[in-house]
Structures are given as structure tokens and as C-alpha cells.
């Protein structure tokens, strides 16, 4: 059942699983959890990503109305998806053109990389849309074991984070579009190529605005979903630890083991499907932080407004990175603690020749390259600081 447990937790290598879960995770769309956190799906739909299965009209009583509604949703989704892909294509072409003709390639090339990473993240999330829905359904099913648990605190905190990032993107994109934010230096190149038609320079500004808006929605929506899965997993682990001291019978202990196994299986599926988008997000935020910090620290002719814009963007990227990495690190720590507590209680009171249990947890990683832990925060910022000093010293 735990195929990679030995690799992630070598200290528990000698134990094998014999207890198997007696509960099957059933996919269900009903329940207050799915209704409360439906706001996670709304931004994805605005990006042309439909995660819910379309019902068969023949199996619905009010088939005419259902077919019309499904048809409208399908048309809107198709339009949004194609529109976003057009924006992405134009943005990549424009940034690649800037890199080719620009005098300061070192300032333009990171922008192209950021654009490519945002497009890659969107495409990856689009391809994983069914897996995201399945993870939500599995969490919904497991939360039915906690009918009295109040999720309002988690819900409102995630809504506040998503609202803040969206408003930040809108405000700063509008200001960037209005004031130019340094793009005026690039307009002579573009206007010269496009037969001195200033309309195209404003068209590029609009494309930049739309791309920035879509990019921030993709990143913040994925981080909201990542934080939600991590928070709920920690709730399950905390429930196991809180109730372990009350367990006296083997049957009750097996129920906690079953809950532990179900939670780990959800985390394993989550890690298997979405570790690559997590890696893209962390890489994107690191490049964004480095680029903004380098521009503020070493480029002296930047206007004051541009520096304010770059500093704010740097803190937004930093917020993205910290929220994702800290969520993953805390979840790994909770999984490790729960496994160790269960193992100690098993060895002390419930050990039997007929029953051997492996409590080795799965670990959330960045594309199976780096395990999520607190040291990742220091490592990432240390890496950026080192490269900043090198570029600042040798860049010219």
C-alpha cells in the first residue's frame, strides 16, 4: 500500500503493512463541504477549466433545461479557454521578440521564463482538472466522519487570501497599464516594426494586463487548493493524535489506523498528481522575487513608481512561496508525528504476531526532487541572495 514509504522514512524500514483499510473512498458530489468550498471551482471555470462532469441529459428529468444549461456552460468554457490560449500565445511571442531585439537581454529573459512558467502551470492544471475534483470528492467523503467540525475559519481565510491577491493584481495591472512602468523604452522598437502604428503598442499593453490577471488567478487558485488539502489533512492527523489516548480496544485502534491510511492515500494521490505544479509555482515565485529584488537593488535609473511596483510584486511572490511551502512542510510534519505516535502506541499496547503495521507516511515534495520542509524556505532565499550578490558584482 505504501510503495515509496521506505524512501521517504528510512527509520521505519523494518515494518510491513498487513492492516488494510476497510473503508473505500467513495466519490460523491453531495455535502456541505463541496458547497462551502465551491468558490475554488469558480476561478477555474473563469479560466476555461471545467472540473465537474457534465450530466447526461437523457438521465435528467428536466432534460430540456438541463441540456440548455450544459450547452451554455460548454460554449462559455470553450470561448474562455480559446481566448486565454490566444492571450498566452501572443504574450509568449511578444516577450520572445523583446528578448531578441532588446538591448538588456538579462532583464527581458527572466520575464520570458516567468511567462512560460505561468503558461505551463495553466496547462498542467487544465490537464489535472479531473484529479483535482476527485481529491475534493475524497476529502468530502472523509469529512463526513467529522459532522460537527466547523470549517468556516479555513473557508474565510482562503477566501480572504484569494480576494487579496485578485485585487492586488487588478489594481497594479491597471496602474501598470496607465503609467507604462518602464515599457515606454520598448515602444520605439515595437512601433518601428509595426509601421509606426501606436495602436499596436496599446494592444500589447492590453495583452500584458490580461495575461497578468489570468496568471495571478491561476497561481492563487492553485495555492488556495493546495492550502485547503494540507489544512484538511492536518485536521485528520490532529484528530488521530487527540483520540489515540482514549483508545482501549483493538477495534478502536484499527479505526484510527484506517483513518490514517485513508488520509495518507489521499495525500499520496495528491502528491502524485500535483507535485509538478507545486514545483512550477515555487520556481516561478523564486524567479519573480529575484528579478524584482535585483531590479530595485541594482538598477538605479528606475522611477519611484516602478520601484514601488517591483517591491509590491516581490512581496506578493514571497507570500505565494511561503504559503505553499509552509503548508506542505506543516503537513509533512503532522504526518510524521502521527505515524510515530501510532507506532509507539501499537508497539506498547496492540502489538501482536498476527498484526504488523507500517505507519511510514508519504511526503509532499516538489516534483519528487525536494521534500517539503522548513529548511526549504531558508535554502530558497539563501540561493536567491547568493545569485543576487554574484549578478550584482559581475553583472556589468
mmCIF file of C-alpha atoms in Angstrom:
data_model
loop_
_atom_site.group_PDB
_atom_site.id
_atom_site.type_symbol
_atom_site.label_atom_id
_atom_site.label_comp_id
_atom_site.label_asym_id
_atom_site.label_seq_id
_atom_site.Cartn_x
_atom_site.Cartn_y
_atom_site.Cartn_z
ATOM 1 C CA UNK A 1 0.000 0.000 0.000
ATOM 2 C CA UNK A 2 2.828 2.368 0.766
ATOM 3 C CA UNK A 3 5.037 1.904 -2.221
ATOM 4 C CA UNK A 4 7.500 4.694 -1.544
ATOM 5 C CA UNK A 5 7.398 4.752 2.248
ATOM 6 C CA UNK A 6 10.903 3.349 2.603
ATOM 7 C CA UNK A 7 12.360 6.117 0.536
ATOM 8 C CA UNK A 8 10.638 8.871 2.488
ATOM 9 C CA UNK A 9 11.054 7.497 6.023
ATOM 10 C CA UNK A 10 14.067 5.215 6.303
ATOM 11 C CA UNK A 11 13.715 4.973 10.079
ATOM 12 C CA UNK A 12 10.631 2.749 9.719
ATOM 13 C CA UNK A 13 12.048 0.399 7.122
ATOM 14 C CA UNK A 14 11.574 -2.808 9.040
ATOM 15 C CA UNK A 15 7.802 -2.778 9.363
ATOM 16 C CA UNK A 16 5.282 -4.073 6.818
ATOM 17 C CA UNK A 17 1.601 -3.490 6.300
ATOM 18 C CA UNK A 18 -0.953 -6.122 6.979
ATOM 19 C CA UNK A 19 -3.835 -3.981 8.150
ATOM 20 C CA UNK A 20 -5.789 -2.758 5.169
ATOM 21 C CA UNK A 21 -8.423 -0.134 5.058
ATOM 22 C CA UNK A 22 -11.956 -1.435 5.395
ATOM 23 C CA UNK A 23 -13.425 1.780 4.098
ATOM 24 C CA UNK A 24 -13.461 2.660 0.418
ATOM 25 C CA UNK A 25 -13.277 6.310 -0.525
ATOM 26 C CA UNK A 26 -16.445 6.920 -2.451
ATOM 27 C CA UNK A 27 -16.784 9.795 -4.854
ATOM 28 C CA UNK A 28 -19.733 11.990 -4.042
ATOM 29 C CA UNK A 29 -20.774 15.463 -5.009
ATOM 30 C CA UNK A 30 -23.224 15.962 -2.202
ATOM 31 C CA UNK A 31 -22.470 17.528 1.141
ATOM 32 C CA UNK A 32 -21.918 20.914 2.679
ATOM 33 C CA UNK A 33 -18.144 20.702 2.210
ATOM 34 C CA UNK A 34 -18.407 20.799 -1.582
ATOM 35 C CA UNK A 35 -20.911 23.645 -1.338
ATOM 36 C CA UNK A 36 -18.816 25.663 1.110
ATOM 37 C CA UNK A 37 -15.669 25.375 -0.982
ATOM 38 C CA UNK A 38 -17.296 25.705 -4.375
ATOM 39 C CA UNK A 39 -15.607 29.104 -4.673
ATOM 40 C CA UNK A 40 -12.423 27.183 -5.505
ATOM 41 C CA UNK A 41 -14.037 25.937 -8.719
ATOM 42 C CA UNK A 42 -15.382 29.331 -9.813
ATOM 43 C CA UNK A 43 -11.999 30.913 -10.712
ATOM 44 C CA UNK A 44 -11.047 27.765 -12.599
ATOM 45 C CA UNK A 45 -14.261 27.987 -14.627
ATOM 46 C CA UNK A 46 -13.493 31.649 -15.432
ATOM 47 C CA UNK A 47 -10.198 30.376 -16.834
ATOM 48 C CA UNK A 48 -11.976 27.883 -19.077
ATOM 49 C CA UNK A 49 -11.265 24.926 -16.773
ATOM 50 C CA UNK A 50 -14.419 22.915 -16.101
ATOM 51 C CA UNK A 51 -13.814 20.350 -13.363
ATOM 52 C CA UNK A 52 -17.314 18.999 -12.919
ATOM 53 C CA UNK A 53 -18.614 16.240 -15.099
ATOM 54 C CA UNK A 54 -21.440 17.258 -17.419
ATOM 55 C CA UNK A 55 -24.558 15.257 -16.655
ATOM 56 C CA UNK A 56 -26.195 13.188 -19.355
ATOM 57 C CA UNK A 57 -29.334 14.985 -20.485
ATOM 58 C CA UNK A 58 -31.203 11.732 -21.073
ATOM 59 C CA UNK A 59 -30.883 10.776 -17.411
ATOM 60 C CA UNK A 60 -32.274 14.067 -16.105
ATOM 61 C CA UNK A 61 -35.975 14.695 -15.639
ATOM 62 C CA UNK A 62 -35.972 18.247 -16.868
ATOM 63 C CA UNK A 63 -33.845 17.279 -19.861
ATOM 64 C CA UNK A 64 -34.529 20.366 -21.977
ATOM 65 C CA UNK A 65 -33.493 22.836 -19.293
ATOM 66 C CA UNK A 66 -30.502 20.716 -18.279
ATOM 67 C CA UNK A 67 -29.299 20.449 -21.882
ATOM 68 C CA UNK A 68 -29.595 24.207 -22.411
ATOM 69 C CA UNK A 69 -27.675 24.929 -19.223
ATOM 70 C CA UNK A 70 -24.969 22.388 -20.104
ATOM 71 C CA UNK A 71 -24.769 23.768 -23.634
ATOM 72 C CA UNK A 72 -24.330 27.344 -22.417
ATOM 73 C CA UNK A 73 -21.641 26.289 -19.942
ATOM 74 C CA UNK A 74 -19.861 24.353 -22.674
ATOM 75 C CA UNK A 75 -19.913 27.334 -25.067
ATOM 76 C CA UNK A 76 -18.679 29.745 -22.381
ATOM 77 C CA UNK A 77 -15.951 27.339 -21.303
ATOM 78 C CA UNK A 78 -14.807 26.800 -24.885
ATOM 79 C CA UNK A 79 -14.719 30.543 -25.564
ATOM 80 C CA UNK A 80 -12.781 31.317 -22.383
ATOM 81 C CA UNK A 81 -10.297 28.522 -22.994
ATOM 82 C CA UNK A 82 -9.580 29.587 -26.576
ATOM 83 C CA UNK A 83 -9.397 33.250 -25.590
ATOM 84 C CA UNK A 84 -6.866 32.505 -22.846
ATOM 85 C CA UNK A 85 -4.739 30.377 -25.161
ATOM 86 C CA UNK A 86 -4.697 33.244 -27.693
ATOM 87 C CA UNK A 87 -3.538 35.629 -24.956
ATOM 88 C CA UNK A 88 -0.838 33.174 -23.890
ATOM 89 C CA UNK A 89 0.390 32.701 -27.460
ATOM 90 C CA UNK A 90 0.556 36.443 -28.150
ATOM 91 C CA UNK A 91 2.300 37.090 -24.842
ATOM 92 C CA UNK A 92 4.980 34.471 -25.484
ATOM 93 C CA UNK A 93 5.606 35.845 -28.995
ATOM 94 C CA UNK A 94 5.886 39.423 -27.719
ATOM 95 C CA UNK A 95 8.252 38.522 -24.872
ATOM 96 C CA UNK A 96 10.371 36.384 -27.189
ATOM 97 C CA UNK A 97 10.543 39.349 -29.594
ATOM 98 C CA UNK A 98 11.670 41.636 -26.784
ATOM 99 C CA UNK A 99 14.428 39.193 -25.833
ATOM 100 C CA UNK A 100 15.614 39.093 -29.430
ATOM 101 C CA UNK A 101 15.747 42.836 -30.074
ATOM 102 C CA UNK A 102 16.169 44.297 -26.607
ATOM 103 C CA UNK A 103 19.445 45.825 -25.529
ATOM 104 C CA UNK A 104 19.245 44.480 -21.950
ATOM 105 C CA UNK A 105 18.605 40.799 -22.511
ATOM 106 C CA UNK A 106 19.290 39.945 -18.877
ATOM 107 C CA UNK A 107 16.194 41.995 -17.899
ATOM 108 C CA UNK A 108 13.939 40.555 -20.602
ATOM 109 C CA UNK A 109 14.890 36.891 -20.476
ATOM 110 C CA UNK A 110 13.576 36.316 -16.902
ATOM 111 C CA UNK A 111 10.270 37.860 -17.995
ATOM 112 C CA UNK A 112 10.038 35.309 -20.809
ATOM 113 C CA UNK A 113 10.781 32.494 -18.358
ATOM 114 C CA UNK A 114 8.058 33.750 -15.994
ATOM 115 C CA UNK A 115 5.587 33.861 -18.893
ATOM 116 C CA UNK A 116 6.454 30.296 -19.925
ATOM 117 C CA UNK A 117 6.132 29.041 -16.347
ATOM 118 C CA UNK A 118 2.696 30.646 -15.959
ATOM 119 C CA UNK A 119 1.526 29.101 -19.226
ATOM 120 C CA UNK A 120 2.925 25.710 -18.158
ATOM 121 C CA UNK A 121 1.134 25.959 -14.814
ATOM 122 C CA UNK A 122 -2.154 26.752 -16.550
ATOM 123 C CA UNK A 123 -1.813 23.853 -18.976
ATOM 124 C CA UNK A 124 -0.864 21.462 -16.160
ATOM 125 C CA UNK A 125 -3.814 22.490 -14.010
ATOM 126 C CA UNK A 126 -6.089 22.167 -17.032
ATOM 127 C CA UNK A 127 -4.895 18.609 -17.649
ATOM 128 C CA UNK A 128 -5.255 17.722 -13.955
ATOM 129 C CA UNK A 129 -8.751 19.181 -13.551
ATOM 130 C CA UNK A 130 -10.418 15.765 -13.087
ATOM 131 C CA UNK A 131 -7.824 14.765 -10.498
ATOM 132 C CA UNK A 132 -8.437 17.985 -8.553
ATOM 133 C CA UNK A 133 -12.162 17.253 -8.496
ATOM 134 C CA UNK A 134 -11.519 13.678 -7.361
ATOM 135 C CA UNK A 135 -9.322 14.876 -4.491
ATOM 136 C CA UNK A 136 -12.074 17.276 -3.386
ATOM 137 C CA UNK A 137 -14.640 14.487 -3.507
ATOM 138 C CA UNK A 138 -12.433 12.165 -1.467
ATOM 139 C CA UNK A 139 -11.895 14.857 1.145
ATOM 140 C CA UNK A 140 -15.646 15.432 1.191
ATOM 141 C CA UNK A 141 -16.240 11.749 1.873
ATOM 142 C CA UNK A 142 -13.676 11.593 4.669
ATOM 143 C CA UNK A 143 -15.010 14.767 6.288
ATOM 144 C CA UNK A 144 -18.337 13.005 6.819
ATOM 145 C CA UNK A 145 -16.636 11.358 9.791
ATOM 146 C CA UNK A 146 -16.463 14.852 11.367
ATOM 147 C CA UNK A 147 -20.052 16.122 11.126
ATOM 148 C CA UNK A 148 -19.616 18.711 13.898
ATOM 149 C CA UNK A 149 -16.324 20.152 12.705
ATOM 150 C CA UNK A 150 -16.559 23.826 11.723
ATOM 151 C CA UNK A 151 -14.644 24.719 8.549
ATOM 152 C CA UNK A 152 -15.638 28.380 8.468
ATOM 153 C CA UNK A 153 -12.244 29.588 9.694
ATOM 154 C CA UNK A 154 -10.441 27.767 6.883
ATOM 155 C CA UNK A 155 -13.027 28.858 4.333
ATOM 156 C CA UNK A 156 -12.911 32.555 5.196
ATOM 157 C CA UNK A 157 -9.113 32.646 5.414
ATOM 158 C CA UNK A 158 -8.796 31.122 1.942
ATOM 159 C CA UNK A 159 -11.420 33.493 0.528
ATOM 160 C CA UNK A 160 -9.582 36.458 2.076
ATOM 161 C CA UNK A 161 -6.267 35.328 0.578
ATOM 162 C CA UNK A 162 -7.750 34.805 -2.875
ATOM 163 C CA UNK A 163 -9.606 38.127 -2.770
ATOM 164 C CA UNK A 164 -6.479 39.986 -1.700
ATOM 165 C CA UNK A 165 -4.329 38.540 -4.480
ATOM 166 C CA UNK A 166 -7.004 39.200 -7.102
ATOM 167 C CA UNK A 167 -7.497 42.810 -6.023
ATOM 168 C CA UNK A 168 -3.734 43.302 -5.925
ATOM 169 C CA UNK A 169 -3.429 42.035 -9.475
ATOM 170 C CA UNK A 170 -6.259 44.239 -10.747
ATOM 171 C CA UNK A 171 -5.006 47.421 -9.053
ATOM 172 C CA UNK A 172 -1.373 47.044 -10.021
ATOM 173 C CA UNK A 173 -2.134 45.882 -13.535
ATOM 174 C CA UNK A 174 -4.312 48.951 -14.106
ATOM 175 C CA UNK A 175 -1.577 51.205 -12.744
ATOM 176 C CA UNK A 176 0.998 49.386 -14.861
ATOM 177 C CA UNK A 177 -1.173 49.854 -17.937
ATOM 178 C CA UNK A 178 -1.804 53.542 -17.201
ATOM 179 C CA UNK A 179 1.711 54.634 -16.337
ATOM 180 C CA UNK A 180 3.654 52.252 -18.539
ATOM 181 C CA UNK A 181 6.002 51.076 -15.765
ATOM 182 C CA UNK A 182 9.104 51.237 -17.878
ATOM 183 C CA UNK A 183 7.606 49.812 -21.054
ATOM 184 C CA UNK A 184 7.909 53.167 -22.809
ATOM 185 C CA UNK A 185 11.527 52.300 -23.562
ATOM 186 C CA UNK A 186 10.354 49.275 -25.520
ATOM 187 C CA UNK A 187 7.677 51.002 -27.557
ATOM 188 C CA UNK A 188 10.067 52.557 -30.140
ATOM 189 C CA UNK A 189 11.221 49.056 -31.124
ATOM 190 C CA UNK A 190 7.664 47.801 -31.433
ATOM 191 C CA UNK A 191 6.334 50.870 -33.231
ATOM 192 C CA UNK A 192 9.204 50.754 -35.702
ATOM 193 C CA UNK A 193 8.421 47.196 -36.609
ATOM 194 C CA UNK A 194 4.665 47.743 -36.842
ATOM 195 C CA UNK A 195 4.804 50.641 -39.354
ATOM 196 C CA UNK A 196 4.578 53.383 -36.747
ATOM 197 C CA UNK A 197 1.072 52.440 -35.675
ATOM 198 C CA UNK A 198 0.742 53.284 -31.973
ATOM 199 C CA UNK A 199 -2.439 51.235 -31.781
ATOM 200 C CA UNK A 200 -0.379 48.065 -31.579
ATOM 201 C CA UNK A 201 1.633 49.307 -28.620
ATOM 202 C CA UNK A 202 -1.603 49.821 -26.692
ATOM 203 C CA UNK A 203 -2.767 46.427 -27.886
ATOM 204 C CA UNK A 204 0.371 44.922 -26.336
ATOM 205 C CA UNK A 205 -0.375 46.759 -23.097
ATOM 206 C CA UNK A 206 -3.857 45.215 -23.040
ATOM 207 C CA UNK A 207 -2.407 41.751 -23.671
ATOM 208 C CA UNK A 208 0.025 42.291 -20.781
ATOM 209 C CA UNK A 209 -2.824 43.317 -18.495
ATOM 210 C CA UNK A 210 -4.976 40.315 -19.409
ATOM 211 C CA UNK A 211 -2.052 37.919 -19.104
ATOM 212 C CA UNK A 212 -1.043 39.276 -15.691
ATOM 213 C CA UNK A 213 -4.629 38.948 -14.486
ATOM 214 C CA UNK A 214 -5.009 35.381 -15.756
ATOM 215 C CA UNK A 215 -1.587 34.416 -14.412
ATOM 216 C CA UNK A 216 -2.299 35.675 -10.902
ATOM 217 C CA UNK A 217 -5.679 33.900 -10.877
ATOM 218 C CA UNK A 218 -4.061 30.598 -11.900
ATOM 219 C CA UNK A 219 -1.310 30.839 -9.286
ATOM 220 C CA UNK A 220 -3.546 31.987 -6.432
ATOM 221 C CA UNK A 221 -6.273 29.412 -7.250
ATOM 222 C CA UNK A 222 -3.771 26.563 -7.238
ATOM 223 C CA UNK A 223 -2.248 27.762 -3.949
ATOM 224 C CA UNK A 224 -5.731 28.036 -2.388
ATOM 225 C CA UNK A 225 -6.466 24.445 -3.386
ATOM 226 C CA UNK A 226 -3.048 23.271 -2.144
ATOM 227 C CA UNK A 227 -3.555 25.001 1.214
ATOM 228 C CA UNK A 228 -7.045 23.514 1.554
ATOM 229 C CA UNK A 229 -5.846 19.933 1.057
ATOM 230 C CA UNK A 230 -2.978 20.461 3.504
ATOM 231 C CA UNK A 231 -5.230 22.047 6.136
ATOM 232 C CA UNK A 232 -7.796 19.257 5.971
ATOM 233 C CA UNK A 233 -5.082 16.591 6.116
ATOM 234 C CA UNK A 234 -3.685 18.187 9.263
ATOM 235 C CA UNK A 235 -7.189 18.164 10.762
ATOM 236 C CA UNK A 236 -7.385 14.405 10.218
ATOM 237 C CA UNK A 237 -3.939 13.832 11.700
ATOM 238 C CA UNK A 238 -4.761 16.016 14.703
ATOM 239 C CA UNK A 239 -7.970 14.054 15.274
ATOM 240 C CA UNK A 240 -5.991 10.793 15.315
ATOM 241 C CA UNK A 241 -3.487 12.125 17.852
ATOM 242 C CA UNK A 242 -6.196 13.615 20.081
ATOM 243 C CA UNK A 243 -8.194 10.394 20.230
ATOM 244 C CA UNK A 244 -5.296 7.961 20.485
ATOM 245 C CA UNK A 245 -5.032 8.413 24.258
ATOM 246 C CA UNK A 246 -8.692 7.377 24.665
ATOM 247 C CA UNK A 247 -8.292 4.127 22.744
ATOM 248 C CA UNK A 248 -8.534 0.949 24.835
ATOM 249 C CA UNK A 249 -9.846 -1.673 22.438
ATOM 250 C CA UNK A 250 -8.114 -3.070 19.367
ATOM 251 C CA UNK A 251 -11.157 -2.287 17.228
ATOM 252 C CA UNK A 252 -10.964 1.430 18.081
ATOM 253 C CA UNK A 253 -7.249 1.421 17.357
ATOM 254 C CA UNK A 254 -7.919 -0.125 13.951
ATOM 255 C CA UNK A 255 -10.406 2.669 13.182
ATOM 256 C CA UNK A 256 -7.711 5.257 13.781
ATOM 257 C CA UNK A 257 -5.306 3.242 11.644
ATOM 258 C CA UNK A 258 -7.919 3.133 8.892
ATOM 259 C CA UNK A 259 -8.389 6.913 9.055
ATOM 260 C CA UNK A 260 -4.620 7.319 8.951
ATOM 261 C CA UNK A 261 -4.348 5.098 5.885
ATOM 262 C CA UNK A 262 -7.179 6.899 4.097
ATOM 263 C CA UNK A 263 -5.578 10.287 4.744
ATOM 264 C CA UNK A 264 -2.203 9.072 3.525
ATOM 265 C CA UNK A 265 -3.759 7.582 0.400
ATOM 266 C CA UNK A 266 -5.346 10.964 -0.411
ATOM 267 C CA UNK A 267 -2.006 12.692 0.187
ATOM 268 C CA UNK A 268 -0.242 10.139 -1.999
ATOM 269 C CA UNK A 269 -2.689 10.733 -4.844
ATOM 270 C CA UNK A 270 -2.376 14.494 -4.286
ATOM 271 C CA UNK A 271 1.420 14.273 -4.398
ATOM 272 C CA UNK A 272 1.410 12.009 -7.441
ATOM 273 C CA UNK A 273 -0.784 14.320 -9.496
ATOM 274 C CA UNK A 274 0.147 17.824 -8.326
ATOM 275 C CA UNK A 275 3.783 17.812 -7.206
ATOM 276 C CA UNK A 276 4.827 19.153 -10.620
ATOM 277 C CA UNK A 277 2.509 22.213 -10.455
ATOM 278 C CA UNK A 278 3.866 22.842 -6.940
ATOM 279 C CA UNK A 279 7.399 22.752 -8.344
ATOM 280 C CA UNK A 280 6.447 25.198 -11.121
ATOM 281 C CA UNK A 281 4.829 27.541 -8.601
ATOM 282 C CA UNK A 282 7.867 27.621 -6.305
ATOM 283 C CA UNK A 283 10.217 28.119 -9.271
ATOM 284 C CA UNK A 284 8.009 30.900 -10.613
ATOM 285 C CA UNK A 285 7.906 32.704 -7.282
ATOM 286 C CA UNK A 286 11.680 32.407 -6.799
ATOM 287 C CA UNK A 287 12.369 33.913 -10.221
ATOM 288 C CA UNK A 288 9.831 36.675 -9.557
ATOM 289 C CA UNK A 289 11.356 37.528 -6.170
ATOM 290 C CA UNK A 290 14.885 37.507 -7.581
ATOM 291 C CA UNK A 291 14.030 39.643 -10.601
ATOM 292 C CA UNK A 292 12.110 42.262 -8.621
ATOM 293 C CA UNK A 293 14.714 42.422 -5.853
ATOM 294 C CA UNK A 294 17.586 42.678 -8.315
ATOM 295 C CA UNK A 295 15.898 45.495 -10.251
ATOM 296 C CA UNK A 296 15.241 47.506 -7.102
ATOM 297 C CA UNK A 297 18.719 46.964 -5.648
ATOM 298 C CA UNK A 298 20.995 47.359 -8.684
ATOM 299 C CA UNK A 299 19.151 49.333 -11.386
ATOM 300 C CA UNK A 300 19.499 52.957 -10.334
ATOM 301 C CA UNK A 301 17.537 54.725 -13.078
ATOM 302 C CA UNK A 302 14.185 53.138 -12.241
ATOM 303 C CA UNK A 303 11.435 55.681 -11.497
ATOM 304 C CA UNK A 304 9.992 55.715 -7.989
ATOM 305 C CA UNK A 305 6.679 54.312 -9.113
ATOM 306 C CA UNK A 306 8.349 51.382 -10.847
ATOM 307 C CA UNK A 307 10.357 50.592 -7.707
ATOM 308 C CA UNK A 308 7.164 50.640 -5.636
ATOM 309 C CA UNK A 309 5.539 48.305 -8.152
ATOM 310 C CA UNK A 310 8.512 45.920 -8.081
ATOM 311 C CA UNK A 311 8.698 45.863 -4.275
ATOM 312 C CA UNK A 312 4.983 45.089 -4.007
ATOM 313 C CA UNK A 313 5.280 42.358 -6.630
ATOM 314 C CA UNK A 314 8.255 40.901 -4.760
ATOM 315 C CA UNK A 315 6.250 40.662 -1.545
ATOM 316 C CA UNK A 316 3.334 39.074 -3.401
ATOM 317 C CA UNK A 317 5.622 36.401 -4.883
ATOM 318 C CA UNK A 318 7.132 35.906 -1.435
ATOM 319 C CA UNK A 319 3.665 35.436 0.044
ATOM 320 C CA UNK A 320 2.835 32.828 -2.600
ATOM 321 C CA UNK A 321 6.002 30.879 -1.926
ATOM 322 C CA UNK A 322 5.749 30.980 1.865
ATOM 323 C CA UNK A 323 2.105 29.891 1.931
ATOM 324 C CA UNK A 324 2.693 26.913 -0.355
ATOM 325 C CA UNK A 325 5.955 25.740 1.233
ATOM 326 C CA UNK A 326 4.788 26.224 4.818
ATOM 327 C CA UNK A 327 1.523 24.359 4.117
ATOM 328 C CA UNK A 328 3.416 21.408 2.660
ATOM 329 C CA UNK A 329 6.053 21.426 5.427
ATOM 330 C CA UNK A 330 3.481 21.509 8.250
ATOM 331 C CA UNK A 331 1.547 18.673 6.624
ATOM 332 C CA UNK A 332 4.663 16.519 6.353
ATOM 333 C CA UNK A 333 5.473 17.217 9.994
ATOM 334 C CA UNK A 334 1.926 16.323 11.056
ATOM 335 C CA UNK A 335 2.094 13.081 9.059
ATOM 336 C CA UNK A 336 5.448 12.167 10.635
ATOM 337 C CA UNK A 337 4.233 12.924 14.168
ATOM 338 C CA UNK A 338 1.030 10.940 13.707
ATOM 339 C CA UNK A 339 2.906 7.955 12.297
ATOM 340 C CA UNK A 340 5.374 7.970 15.178
ATOM 341 C CA UNK A 341 2.640 8.289 17.829
ATOM 342 C CA UNK A 342 0.611 5.480 16.284
ATOM 343 C CA UNK A 343 3.676 3.273 16.054
ATOM 344 C CA UNK A 344 4.608 3.826 19.698
ATOM 345 C CA UNK A 345 1.059 3.038 20.856
ATOM 346 C CA UNK A 346 0.964 -0.030 18.632
ATOM 347 C CA UNK A 347 4.270 -1.360 19.964
ATOM 348 C CA UNK A 348 3.208 -0.665 23.544
ATOM 349 C CA UNK A 349 -0.375 -1.975 23.721
ATOM 350 C CA UNK A 350 -1.538 -3.585 20.487
ATOM 351 C CA UNK A 351 1.424 -5.445 19.081
ATOM 352 C CA UNK A 352 0.505 -8.955 18.020
ATOM 353 C CA UNK A 353 2.183 -11.680 15.948
ATOM 354 C CA UNK A 354 -0.909 -11.679 13.743
ATOM 355 C CA UNK A 355 -0.739 -7.973 13.018
ATOM 356 C CA UNK A 356 2.130 -5.936 11.613
ATOM 357 C CA UNK A 357 1.525 -2.355 10.651
ATOM 358 C CA UNK A 358 3.593 0.140 8.693
ATOM 359 C CA UNK A 359 2.997 3.725 9.744
ATOM 360 C CA UNK A 360 5.517 5.249 7.342
ATOM 361 C CA UNK A 361 3.979 8.442 5.908
ATOM 362 C CA UNK A 362 4.070 9.756 2.400
ATOM 363 C CA UNK A 363 5.771 13.097 1.926
ATOM 364 C CA UNK A 364 4.710 16.079 -0.127
ATOM 365 C CA UNK A 365 7.548 17.083 -2.438
ATOM 366 C CA UNK A 366 8.424 19.423 -5.260
ATOM 367 C CA UNK A 367 8.215 17.112 -8.274
ATOM 368 C CA UNK A 368 9.803 14.370 -6.138
ATOM 369 C CA UNK A 369 13.038 16.365 -6.120
ATOM 370 C CA UNK A 370 12.883 18.084 -2.752
ATOM 371 C CA UNK A 371 10.847 17.124 0.307
ATOM 372 C CA UNK A 372 8.714 19.936 1.687
ATOM 373 C CA UNK A 373 10.235 21.073 4.978
ATOM 374 C CA UNK A 374 11.089 24.285 6.762
ATOM 375 C CA UNK A 375 14.665 24.236 5.563
ATOM 376 C CA UNK A 376 13.378 24.745 2.013
ATOM 377 C CA UNK A 377 12.449 28.326 2.928
ATOM 378 C CA UNK A 378 15.976 29.141 4.093
ATOM 379 C CA UNK A 379 17.538 27.267 1.164
ATOM 380 C CA UNK A 380 15.467 29.119 -1.428
ATOM 381 C CA UNK A 381 16.108 32.581 -0.006
ATOM 382 C CA UNK A 382 19.777 31.750 0.521
ATOM 383 C CA UNK A 383 20.053 30.688 -3.118
ATOM 384 C CA UNK A 384 18.449 33.912 -4.332
ATOM 385 C CA UNK A 385 20.691 36.011 -2.095
ATOM 386 C CA UNK A 386 23.797 34.227 -3.386
ATOM 387 C CA UNK A 387 22.853 34.694 -7.027
ATOM 388 C CA UNK A 388 21.903 38.307 -6.338
ATOM 389 C CA UNK A 389 25.348 39.037 -4.941
ATOM 390 C CA UNK A 390 27.001 37.306 -7.905
ATOM 391 C CA UNK A 391 24.909 39.107 -10.506
ATOM 392 C CA UNK A 392 25.279 42.408 -8.711
ATOM 393 C CA UNK A 393 29.044 42.034 -8.595
ATOM 394 C CA UNK A 394 29.655 40.513 -12.027
ATOM 395 C CA UNK A 395 26.528 41.556 -13.922
ATOM 396 C CA UNK A 396 28.027 44.532 -15.668
#
